[in-house]
Amino acid sequence: MLNPLKLVQPTSVQEASQALAEFGDKAKLYAGGAELLLLLRNGLIDAEILIDVKKIERLRRLDSNNGALRVGACLTHHELATNAAIRERAPSFAYAESQVANIRVRNQGSLGGNLAFNDPHSDPGTVLLVHNASVTIGNAKGERRLALDDFFVDMYATALEAGELLLEVEIPSLPAGMTSAYQRLHRYQRPTLGVAVAARIAQGVVADARLAVGCIGPKAQRLTELEAKINGVTLTDMQSIFAEQKKYLRDILRPVDDLLGSAEYKLYMTGVMLVEALAQAAERRPED
Ligand SMILES: Cc1cc2nc3c(=O)[nH]c(=O)nc-3n(C[C@H](O)[C@H](O)[C@H](O)COP(=O)(O)OP(=O)(O)OC[C@H]3O[C@@H](n4cnc5c(N)ncnc54)[C@H](O)[C@@H]3O)c2cc1C
């Protein structure tokens, strides 16, 4: 059973941030509640006041600026998966959003709630990393922008400081000539493994690759060292390159044994699925 909760509905970032400052630990930011209500119901966190951020108009906007999409934190997974501009300009991100959980969670849960909670078993963050996405976070005093890579600190930990809200996510288009793909492995609703790739691929040769892996360790992660190593490599030779990189992948991804699979299995499948995703990207039309 949930204890009775007081609901506060600010209409500006200023008001939300002031409410956080006023109520302190007794209050939690609340968007779709897909995670938050589960945590409260199971007694994993405690709150007396929910600060509902969905009435803040800025957090519901979707527009574009200099070739980048700007997505308000409160847009839901379903809204993003089905949005025409996102499907056209960031199709792998739209696809990842369409794979989140089930239609109930996609209708309820927001991108901002997903990224701010930073559950390792998540989809959107992994593909946003290959877009070099950034986030704007802020409070009543001001705003700051961070690369998503820096926003994800560790499992369930982000760069958000007390009193700050995640406001929007900026998703740059991929550079001209690049294609992308997102693939996920799942036994249950939450993914066991998610891999995202973007690259220029001509006659089976990969250039300017971007690789990201999520779910198997504490947080979604770009594989920058490996990206440099596969520059100029053919898709045919890719599997053996990834197989040789087991130590690098283990060190950077820090895979864990859990109910979704052993660390060894997840590491093996990471190599397999990165190659598959690159092969899928090779079949696609560039996103510029
Ligand atoms: C059954 C189930 C299956 C799921 N499967 C998947 C899956 O397959 N893939 C996947 O990626 N995710 C999955 N999820 C997670 C789901 O996507 C997220 O729970 C959802 O996106 C969270 O968004 P929300 O708006 O409901 O956040 P809430 O539950 O409202 O909040 C989550 C956390 O974020 C904080 N928060 C919310 N908004 C902000 C903000 N603007 N600024 C700062 N902090 C904020 C809250 O205080 C809270 O700590 C699953 C969840 C469930 C319950």
mmCIF file of C-alpha atoms and ligand atoms in Angstrom:
data_model
loop_
_atom_site.group_PDB
_atom_site.id
_atom_site.type_symbol
_atom_site.label_atom_id
_atom_site.label_comp_id
_atom_site.label_asym_id
_atom_site.label_seq_id
_atom_site.Cartn_x
_atom_site.Cartn_y
_atom_site.Cartn_z
ATOM 1 C CA MET A 1 0.000 0.000 0.000
ATOM 2 C CA LEU A 2 1.100 3.534 -0.734
ATOM 3 C CA ASN A 3 0.940 6.091 2.054
ATOM 4 C CA PRO A 4 -1.098 9.185 1.120
ATOM 5 C CA LEU A 5 1.026 11.582 -0.898
ATOM 6 C CA LYS A 6 0.669 15.295 -1.453
ATOM 7 C CA LEU A 7 0.894 16.332 -5.104
ATOM 8 C CA VAL A 8 2.490 19.644 -6.085
ATOM 9 C CA GLN A 9 2.102 20.745 -9.708
ATOM 10 C CA PRO A 10 4.526 23.533 -10.624
ATOM 11 C CA THR A 11 4.194 25.189 -14.027
ATOM 12 C CA SER A 12 7.780 26.465 -14.302
ATOM 13 C CA VAL A 13 11.294 25.175 -13.620
ATOM 14 C CA GLN A 14 11.624 27.964 -11.053
ATOM 15 C CA GLU A 15 8.597 26.753 -9.071
ATOM 16 C CA ALA A 16 9.664 23.097 -9.253
ATOM 17 C CA SER A 17 13.140 23.909 -8.057
ATOM 18 C CA GLN A 18 11.782 26.081 -5.237
ATOM 19 C CA ALA A 19 9.465 23.238 -4.172
ATOM 20 C CA LEU A 20 12.464 20.869 -4.091
ATOM 21 C CA ALA A 21 14.390 23.346 -1.945
ATOM 22 C CA GLU A 22 11.427 23.896 0.388
ATOM 23 C CA PHE A 23 10.460 20.250 0.947
ATOM 24 C CA GLY A 24 13.948 18.708 0.798
ATOM 25 C CA ASP A 25 14.179 14.930 1.285
ATOM 26 C CA LYS A 26 10.415 14.599 1.798
ATOM 27 C CA ALA A 27 9.794 15.410 -1.883
ATOM 28 C CA LYS A 28 10.516 13.547 -5.121
ATOM 29 C CA LEU A 29 10.260 14.723 -8.710
ATOM 30 C CA TYR A 30 7.544 12.800 -10.484
ATOM 31 C CA ALA A 31 7.016 12.502 -14.262
ATOM 32 C CA GLY A 32 5.258 9.323 -15.471
ATOM 33 C CA GLY A 33 5.763 7.501 -12.180
ATOM 34 C CA ALA A 34 6.637 4.211 -13.929
ATOM 35 C CA GLU A 35 9.710 3.775 -11.707
ATOM 36 C CA LEU A 36 8.871 6.076 -8.834
ATOM 37 C CA LEU A 37 5.547 4.504 -7.843
ATOM 38 C CA LEU A 38 7.103 1.015 -7.915
ATOM 39 C CA LEU A 39 9.914 2.178 -5.634
ATOM 40 C CA LEU A 40 7.456 3.818 -3.236
ATOM 41 C CA ARG A 41 5.077 0.849 -3.244
ATOM 42 C CA ASN A 42 7.925 -1.550 -2.485
ATOM 43 C CA GLY A 43 9.254 0.646 0.323
ATOM 44 C CA LEU A 44 12.590 1.180 -1.447
ATOM 45 C CA ILE A 45 12.281 4.945 -1.143
ATOM 46 C CA ASP A 46 10.216 7.227 1.013
ATOM 47 C CA ALA A 47 8.344 10.410 0.069
ATOM 48 C CA GLU A 48 5.502 12.538 1.384
ATOM 49 C CA ILE A 49 5.283 14.955 -1.533
ATOM 50 C CA LEU A 50 5.434 14.362 -5.278
ATOM 51 C CA ILE A 51 6.469 17.287 -7.469
ATOM 52 C CA ASP A 52 4.765 16.570 -10.779
ATOM 53 C CA VAL A 53 6.858 18.112 -13.566
ATOM 54 C CA LYS A 54 4.467 17.337 -16.430
ATOM 55 C CA LYS A 55 2.710 20.719 -16.213
ATOM 56 C CA ILE A 56 5.953 22.560 -17.063
ATOM 57 C CA GLU A 57 5.430 23.516 -20.703
ATOM 58 C CA ARG A 58 9.155 23.650 -21.501
ATOM 59 C CA LEU A 59 9.527 19.978 -20.534
ATOM 60 C CA ARG A 60 6.830 18.986 -23.060
ATOM 61 C CA ARG A 61 8.372 20.747 -26.102
ATOM 62 C CA LEU A 62 9.937 19.114 -29.129
ATOM 63 C CA ASP A 63 11.713 21.355 -31.616
ATOM 64 C CA SER A 64 14.965 21.593 -33.513
ATOM 65 C CA ASN A 65 17.939 23.925 -33.425
ATOM 66 C CA ASN A 66 20.887 23.949 -35.888
ATOM 67 C CA GLY A 67 20.211 20.418 -37.086
ATOM 68 C CA ALA A 68 19.707 19.010 -33.590
ATOM 69 C CA LEU A 69 16.424 17.813 -32.127
ATOM 70 C CA ARG A 70 15.551 19.247 -28.734
ATOM 71 C CA VAL A 71 13.363 16.929 -26.742
ATOM 72 C CA GLY A 72 11.647 18.044 -23.525
ATOM 73 C CA ALA A 73 12.261 15.710 -20.596
ATOM 74 C CA CYS A 74 8.578 14.863 -20.122
ATOM 75 C CA LEU A 75 7.874 13.505 -23.591
ATOM 76 C CA THR A 76 6.897 9.863 -23.291
ATOM 77 C CA HIS A 77 8.554 6.895 -24.963
ATOM 78 C CA HIS A 78 5.435 6.418 -27.092
ATOM 79 C CA GLU A 79 5.393 10.052 -28.222
ATOM 80 C CA LEU A 80 9.052 9.804 -29.225
ATOM 81 C CA ALA A 81 8.755 6.413 -30.940
ATOM 82 C CA THR A 82 5.918 7.686 -33.117
ATOM 83 C CA ASN A 83 7.089 11.260 -33.815
ATOM 84 C CA ALA A 84 7.686 11.861 -37.539
ATOM 85 C CA ALA A 85 10.713 14.188 -37.083
ATOM 86 C CA ILE A 86 12.424 11.708 -34.753
ATOM 87 C CA ARG A 87 11.714 8.751 -36.992
ATOM 88 C CA GLU A 88 13.233 10.633 -39.904
ATOM 89 C CA ARG A 89 16.248 12.249 -38.220
ATOM 90 C CA ALA A 90 17.114 9.737 -35.515
ATOM 91 C CA PRO A 91 15.482 6.485 -36.660
ATOM 92 C CA SER A 92 17.504 4.194 -34.405
ATOM 93 C CA PHE A 93 16.528 6.290 -31.391
ATOM 94 C CA ALA A 94 12.856 6.104 -32.457
ATOM 95 C CA TYR A 95 13.262 2.341 -32.797
ATOM 96 C CA ALA A 96 14.855 2.031 -29.334
ATOM 97 C CA GLU A 97 11.955 4.006 -27.877
ATOM 98 C CA SER A 98 9.474 1.675 -29.585
ATOM 99 C CA GLN A 99 11.130 -1.296 -27.866
ATOM 100 C CA VAL A 100 10.863 -0.007 -24.292
ATOM 101 C CA ALA A 101 8.882 -2.423 -22.120
ATOM 102 C CA ASN A 102 5.264 -2.504 -23.278
ATOM 103 C CA ILE A 103 2.662 0.002 -24.450
ATOM 104 C CA ARG A 104 1.571 0.829 -20.871
ATOM 105 C CA VAL A 105 5.095 1.776 -19.781
ATOM 106 C CA ARG A 106 5.771 3.584 -23.085
ATOM 107 C CA ASN A 107 2.639 5.707 -22.581
ATOM 108 C CA GLN A 108 3.438 6.447 -18.968
ATOM 109 C CA GLY A 109 7.219 6.732 -18.831
ATOM 110 C CA SER A 110 9.175 9.768 -20.009
ATOM 111 C CA LEU A 111 12.603 10.039 -21.571
ATOM 112 C CA GLY A 112 13.658 12.386 -18.744
ATOM 113 C CA GLY A 113 12.540 9.920 -16.068
ATOM 114 C CA ASN A 114 14.402 7.139 -17.842
ATOM 115 C CA LEU A 115 17.687 9.059 -18.105
ATOM 116 C CA ALA A 116 17.439 10.646 -14.644
ATOM 117 C CA PHE A 117 16.821 7.268 -12.998
ATOM 118 C CA ASN A 118 19.715 5.708 -14.977
ATOM 119 C CA ASP A 119 18.655 2.111 -14.479
ATOM 120 C CA PRO A 120 21.321 0.058 -16.281
ATOM 121 C CA HIS A 121 18.646 -2.010 -18.078
ATOM 122 C CA SER A 122 17.447 0.820 -20.302
ATOM 123 C CA ASP A 123 17.276 1.408 -24.038
ATOM 124 C CA PRO A 124 17.259 5.123 -24.987
ATOM 125 C CA GLY A 125 20.569 6.193 -23.391
ATOM 126 C CA THR A 126 22.648 3.718 -25.404
ATOM 127 C CA VAL A 127 21.506 4.971 -28.791
ATOM 128 C CA LEU A 128 21.617 8.617 -27.662
ATOM 129 C CA LEU A 129 25.340 8.136 -26.958
ATOM 130 C CA VAL A 130 26.104 7.445 -30.629
ATOM 131 C CA HIS A 131 24.285 10.685 -31.493
ATOM 132 C CA ASN A 132 26.620 12.567 -29.102
ATOM 133 C CA ALA A 133 23.495 13.734 -27.282
ATOM 134 C CA SER A 134 23.677 16.283 -24.491
ATOM 135 C CA VAL A 135 21.306 17.231 -21.701
ATOM 136 C CA THR A 136 20.290 20.570 -20.215
ATOM 137 C CA ILE A 137 19.757 20.479 -16.485
ATOM 138 C CA GLY A 138 18.866 23.330 -14.208
ATOM 139 C CA ASN A 139 17.218 24.862 -11.183
ATOM 140 C CA ALA A 140 15.901 28.278 -10.147
ATOM 141 C CA LYS A 141 19.435 29.696 -10.237
ATOM 142 C CA GLY A 142 20.405 28.691 -13.777
ATOM 143 C CA GLU A 143 21.070 25.977 -16.315
ATOM 144 C CA ARG A 144 24.007 23.915 -17.502
ATOM 145 C CA ARG A 145 24.549 21.629 -20.434
ATOM 146 C CA LEU A 146 26.422 18.331 -20.228
ATOM 147 C CA ALA A 147 27.336 15.594 -22.665
ATOM 148 C CA LEU A 148 25.085 12.607 -21.935
ATOM 149 C CA ASP A 149 28.256 10.583 -21.393
ATOM 150 C CA ASP A 150 29.124 12.866 -18.453
ATOM 151 C CA PHE A 151 25.541 12.928 -17.183
ATOM 152 C CA PHE A 152 25.598 9.142 -16.668
ATOM 153 C CA VAL A 153 27.843 8.779 -13.630
ATOM 154 C CA ASP A 154 27.178 5.222 -12.476
ATOM 155 C CA MET A 155 24.360 2.754 -11.835
ATOM 156 C CA TYR A 156 21.327 4.845 -10.715
ATOM 157 C CA ALA A 157 23.612 7.865 -10.405
ATOM 158 C CA THR A 158 23.730 10.954 -12.613
ATOM 159 C CA ALA A 159 25.314 14.386 -12.529
ATOM 160 C CA LEU A 160 22.025 15.910 -11.274
ATOM 161 C CA GLU A 161 22.614 17.823 -8.070
ATOM 162 C CA ALA A 162 20.070 18.374 -5.304
ATOM 163 C CA GLY A 163 17.347 20.741 -6.511
ATOM 164 C CA GLU A 164 18.145 20.253 -10.228
ATOM 165 C CA LEU A 165 15.788 19.000 -12.930
ATOM 166 C CA LEU A 166 16.559 17.385 -16.240
ATOM 167 C CA LEU A 167 15.020 19.847 -18.704
ATOM 168 C CA GLU A 168 15.755 18.687 -22.226
ATOM 169 C CA VAL A 169 17.842 16.364 -24.340
ATOM 170 C CA GLU A 170 19.592 17.639 -27.461
ATOM 171 C CA ILE A 171 20.058 15.022 -30.182
ATOM 172 C CA PRO A 172 22.339 16.117 -33.032
ATOM 173 C CA SER A 173 21.732 14.522 -36.420
ATOM 174 C CA LEU A 174 24.422 12.070 -37.475
ATOM 175 C CA PRO A 175 27.135 13.516 -39.754
ATOM 176 C CA ALA A 176 26.497 13.268 -43.515
ATOM 177 C CA GLY A 177 26.777 9.770 -44.946
ATOM 178 C CA MET A 178 26.393 7.938 -41.641
ATOM 179 C CA THR A 179 23.830 5.257 -40.932
ATOM 180 C CA SER A 180 22.919 3.744 -37.596
ATOM 181 C CA ALA A 181 21.294 0.741 -35.944
ATOM 182 C CA TYR A 182 20.131 -0.289 -32.478
ATOM 183 C CA GLN A 183 19.725 -3.899 -31.463
ATOM 184 C CA ARG A 184 18.597 -5.327 -28.167
ATOM 185 C CA LEU A 185 18.596 -8.760 -26.617
ATOM 186 C CA HIS A 186 15.865 -9.497 -24.116
ATOM 187 C CA ARG A 187 14.371 -12.421 -22.283
ATOM 188 C CA TYR A 188 12.018 -10.301 -20.209
ATOM 189 C CA GLN A 189 10.699 -6.778 -20.833
ATOM 190 C CA ARG A 190 13.855 -5.045 -19.734
ATOM 191 C CA PRO A 191 16.794 -5.578 -22.083
ATOM 192 C CA THR A 192 19.688 -7.912 -21.220
ATOM 193 C CA LEU A 193 21.893 -6.073 -23.720
ATOM 194 C CA GLY A 194 21.505 -3.099 -26.044
ATOM 195 C CA VAL A 195 24.018 -2.093 -28.711
ATOM 196 C CA ALA A 196 23.987 1.035 -30.861
ATOM 197 C CA VAL A 197 26.220 1.790 -33.824
ATOM 198 C CA ALA A 198 26.644 4.629 -36.299
ATOM 199 C CA ALA A 199 29.214 4.698 -39.109
ATOM 200 C CA ARG A 200 29.955 5.408 -42.730
ATOM 201 C CA ILE A 201 30.038 2.002 -44.399
ATOM 202 C CA ALA A 202 30.925 1.653 -48.089
ATOM 203 C CA GLN A 203 31.692 -1.629 -49.873
ATOM 204 C CA GLY A 204 31.675 -3.341 -46.489
ATOM 205 C CA VAL A 205 34.429 -1.109 -45.039
ATOM 206 C CA VAL A 206 33.659 0.776 -41.837
ATOM 207 C CA ALA A 207 34.750 4.377 -41.242
ATOM 208 C CA ASP A 208 34.127 6.924 -38.457
ATOM 209 C CA ALA A 209 32.379 4.320 -36.323
ATOM 210 C CA ARG A 210 30.579 5.155 -33.114
ATOM 211 C CA LEU A 211 29.747 2.243 -30.817
ATOM 212 C CA ALA A 212 27.792 2.161 -27.570
ATOM 213 C CA VAL A 213 26.712 -0.681 -25.300
ATOM 214 C CA GLY A 214 24.168 -0.643 -22.502
ATOM 215 C CA CYS A 215 22.566 -2.887 -19.883
ATOM 216 C CA ILE A 216 25.339 -5.378 -19.152
ATOM 217 C CA GLY A 217 27.205 -3.244 -16.612
ATOM 218 C CA PRO A 218 26.485 -0.198 -14.457
ATOM 219 C CA LYS A 219 25.797 2.304 -17.251
ATOM 220 C CA ALA A 220 25.588 2.760 -21.010
ATOM 221 C CA GLN A 221 29.041 3.385 -22.429
ATOM 222 C CA ARG A 222 30.723 4.559 -25.660
ATOM 223 C CA LEU A 223 33.586 2.309 -26.813
ATOM 224 C CA THR A 224 35.922 5.018 -28.122
ATOM 225 C CA GLU A 225 39.132 2.924 -28.160
ATOM 226 C CA LEU A 226 37.426 0.182 -30.132
ATOM 227 C CA GLU A 227 35.890 2.729 -32.509
ATOM 228 C CA ALA A 228 39.393 3.843 -33.522
ATOM 229 C CA LYS A 229 40.504 0.218 -34.021
ATOM 230 C CA ILE A 230 37.729 -0.658 -36.468
ATOM 231 C CA ASN A 231 38.334 2.321 -38.736
ATOM 232 C CA GLY A 232 39.006 0.861 -42.205
ATOM 233 C CA VAL A 233 38.117 -2.708 -41.166
ATOM 234 C CA THR A 234 35.703 -4.772 -43.271
ATOM 235 C CA LEU A 235 32.519 -6.197 -41.832
ATOM 236 C CA THR A 236 33.926 -9.668 -42.562
ATOM 237 C CA ASP A 237 36.942 -9.086 -40.298
ATOM 238 C CA MET A 238 34.942 -7.379 -37.584
ATOM 239 C CA GLN A 239 34.014 -10.490 -35.553
ATOM 240 C CA SER A 240 37.655 -11.468 -34.961
ATOM 241 C CA ILE A 241 38.557 -7.879 -33.976
ATOM 242 C CA PHE A 242 35.781 -7.818 -31.386
ATOM 243 C CA ALA A 243 36.760 -11.289 -30.114
ATOM 244 C CA GLU A 244 40.318 -9.980 -29.496
ATOM 245 C CA GLN A 245 38.930 -7.052 -27.482
ATOM 246 C CA LYS A 246 37.413 -9.099 -24.659
ATOM 247 C CA LYS A 247 39.640 -7.583 -21.983
ATOM 248 C CA TYR A 248 38.922 -4.025 -23.153
ATOM 249 C CA LEU A 249 35.174 -4.748 -23.270
ATOM 250 C CA ARG A 250 35.240 -6.356 -19.817
ATOM 251 C CA ASP A 251 37.191 -3.456 -18.284
ATOM 252 C CA ILE A 252 35.060 -0.712 -19.778
ATOM 253 C CA LEU A 253 31.614 -2.340 -19.598
ATOM 254 C CA ARG A 254 32.080 -4.115 -16.215
ATOM 255 C CA PRO A 255 29.462 -6.802 -17.010
ATOM 256 C CA VAL A 256 27.695 -8.505 -14.112
ATOM 257 C CA ASP A 257 26.103 -11.917 -13.594
ATOM 258 C CA ASP A 258 22.396 -11.469 -12.901
ATOM 259 C CA LEU A 259 18.979 -12.968 -13.628
ATOM 260 C CA LEU A 260 19.257 -11.765 -17.233
ATOM 261 C CA GLY A 261 22.421 -13.787 -17.954
ATOM 262 C CA SER A 262 26.034 -14.394 -16.970
ATOM 263 C CA ALA A 263 28.686 -11.730 -17.501
ATOM 264 C CA GLU A 264 30.519 -14.100 -19.901
ATOM 265 C CA TYR A 265 27.409 -14.618 -22.025
ATOM 266 C CA LYS A 266 26.656 -10.889 -22.157
ATOM 267 C CA LEU A 267 30.230 -10.112 -23.159
ATOM 268 C CA TYR A 268 30.172 -12.732 -25.919
ATOM 269 C CA MET A 269 26.816 -11.440 -27.207
ATOM 270 C CA THR A 270 28.118 -7.862 -27.180
ATOM 271 C CA GLY A 271 30.654 -8.757 -29.889
ATOM 272 C CA VAL A 272 28.102 -10.724 -31.900
ATOM 273 C CA MET A 273 25.482 -7.984 -31.764
ATOM 274 C CA LEU A 274 27.862 -5.138 -32.533
ATOM 275 C CA VAL A 275 28.779 -6.935 -35.765
ATOM 276 C CA GLU A 276 25.105 -7.578 -36.539
ATOM 277 C CA ALA A 277 24.228 -3.944 -35.883
ATOM 278 C CA LEU A 278 27.036 -2.747 -38.175
ATOM 279 C CA ALA A 279 25.789 -5.113 -40.889
ATOM 280 C CA GLN A 280 22.281 -3.720 -40.427
ATOM 281 C CA ALA A 281 23.564 -0.125 -40.586
ATOM 282 C CA ALA A 282 25.398 -0.997 -43.817
ATOM 283 C CA GLU A 283 22.053 -1.824 -45.443
ATOM 284 C CA ARG A 284 20.511 1.524 -44.547
ATOM 285 C CA ARG A 285 20.158 4.827 -46.329
ATOM 286 C CA PRO A 286 22.278 7.635 -44.781
ATOM 287 C CA GLU A 287 20.392 9.759 -42.247
ATOM 288 C CA ASP A 288 21.441 13.187 -43.565
HETATM 289 C C1 LIG B 1 7.695 -3.103 -16.111
HETATM 290 C C2 LIG B 1 8.712 -2.121 -16.606
HETATM 291 C C3 LIG B 1 9.477 -2.441 -17.728
HETATM 292 C C4 LIG B 1 10.429 -1.535 -18.190
HETATM 293 N N1 LIG B 1 11.151 -1.867 -19.312
HETATM 294 C C5 LIG B 1 12.026 -0.963 -19.821
HETATM 295 C C6 LIG B 1 12.725 -1.234 -21.032
HETATM 296 O O1 LIG B 1 12.542 -2.266 -21.668
HETATM 297 N N2 LIG B 1 13.610 -0.297 -21.481
HETATM 298 C C7 LIG B 1 13.815 0.893 -20.810
HETATM 299 O O2 LIG B 1 14.596 1.714 -21.256
HETATM 300 N N3 LIG B 1 13.143 1.176 -19.669
HETATM 301 C C8 LIG B 1 12.260 0.284 -19.169
HETATM 302 N N4 LIG B 1 11.571 0.583 -18.031
HETATM 303 C C9 LIG B 1 11.840 1.852 -17.387
HETATM 304 C C10 LIG B 1 10.941 2.960 -17.936
HETATM 305 O O3 LIG B 1 11.312 3.339 -19.223
HETATM 306 C C11 LIG B 1 11.172 4.102 -17.070
HETATM 307 O O4 LIG B 1 10.667 3.632 -15.876
HETATM 308 C C12 LIG B 1 10.443 5.361 -17.411
HETATM 309 O O5 LIG B 1 10.942 5.930 -18.582
HETATM 310 C C13 LIG B 1 10.647 6.339 -16.299
HETATM 311 O O6 LIG B 1 10.031 7.543 -16.657
HETATM 312 P P1 LIG B 1 8.923 8.163 -15.735
HETATM 313 O O7 LIG B 1 8.509 9.412 -16.411
HETATM 314 O O8 LIG B 1 7.849 7.186 -15.416
HETATM 315 O O9 LIG B 1 9.793 8.488 -14.442
HETATM 316 P P2 LIG B 1 9.360 8.519 -12.927
HETATM 317 O O10 LIG B 1 9.057 7.144 -12.452
HETATM 318 O O11 LIG B 1 8.326 9.567 -12.707
HETATM 319 O O12 LIG B 1 10.742 9.008 -12.298
HETATM 320 C C14 LIG B 1 11.892 8.178 -12.344
HETATM 321 C C15 LIG B 1 13.033 8.883 -11.588
HETATM 322 O O13 LIG B 1 13.455 10.023 -12.311
HETATM 323 C C16 LIG B 1 13.259 11.243 -11.558
HETATM 324 N N5 LIG B 1 12.796 12.221 -12.534
HETATM 325 C C17 LIG B 1 11.717 12.134 -13.351
HETATM 326 N N6 LIG B 1 11.684 13.185 -14.176
HETATM 327 C C18 LIG B 1 12.747 13.962 -13.867
HETATM 328 C C19 LIG B 1 13.260 15.205 -14.384
HETATM 329 N N7 LIG B 1 12.686 15.862 -15.394
HETATM 330 N N8 LIG B 1 14.389 15.707 -13.832
HETATM 331 C C20 LIG B 1 15.007 15.056 -12.821
HETATM 332 N N9 LIG B 1 14.596 13.886 -12.299
HETATM 333 C C21 LIG B 1 13.456 13.354 -12.827
HETATM 334 C C22 LIG B 1 12.255 10.873 -10.473
HETATM 335 O O14 LIG B 1 12.418 11.669 -9.318
HETATM 336 C C23 LIG B 1 12.618 9.419 -10.214
HETATM 337 O O15 LIG B 1 13.743 9.329 -9.378
HETATM 338 C C24 LIG B 1 10.622 -0.294 -17.532
HETATM 339 C C25 LIG B 1 9.846 0.033 -16.417
HETATM 340 C C26 LIG B 1 8.885 -0.859 -15.958
HETATM 341 C C27 LIG B 1 8.060 -0.472 -14.770
#
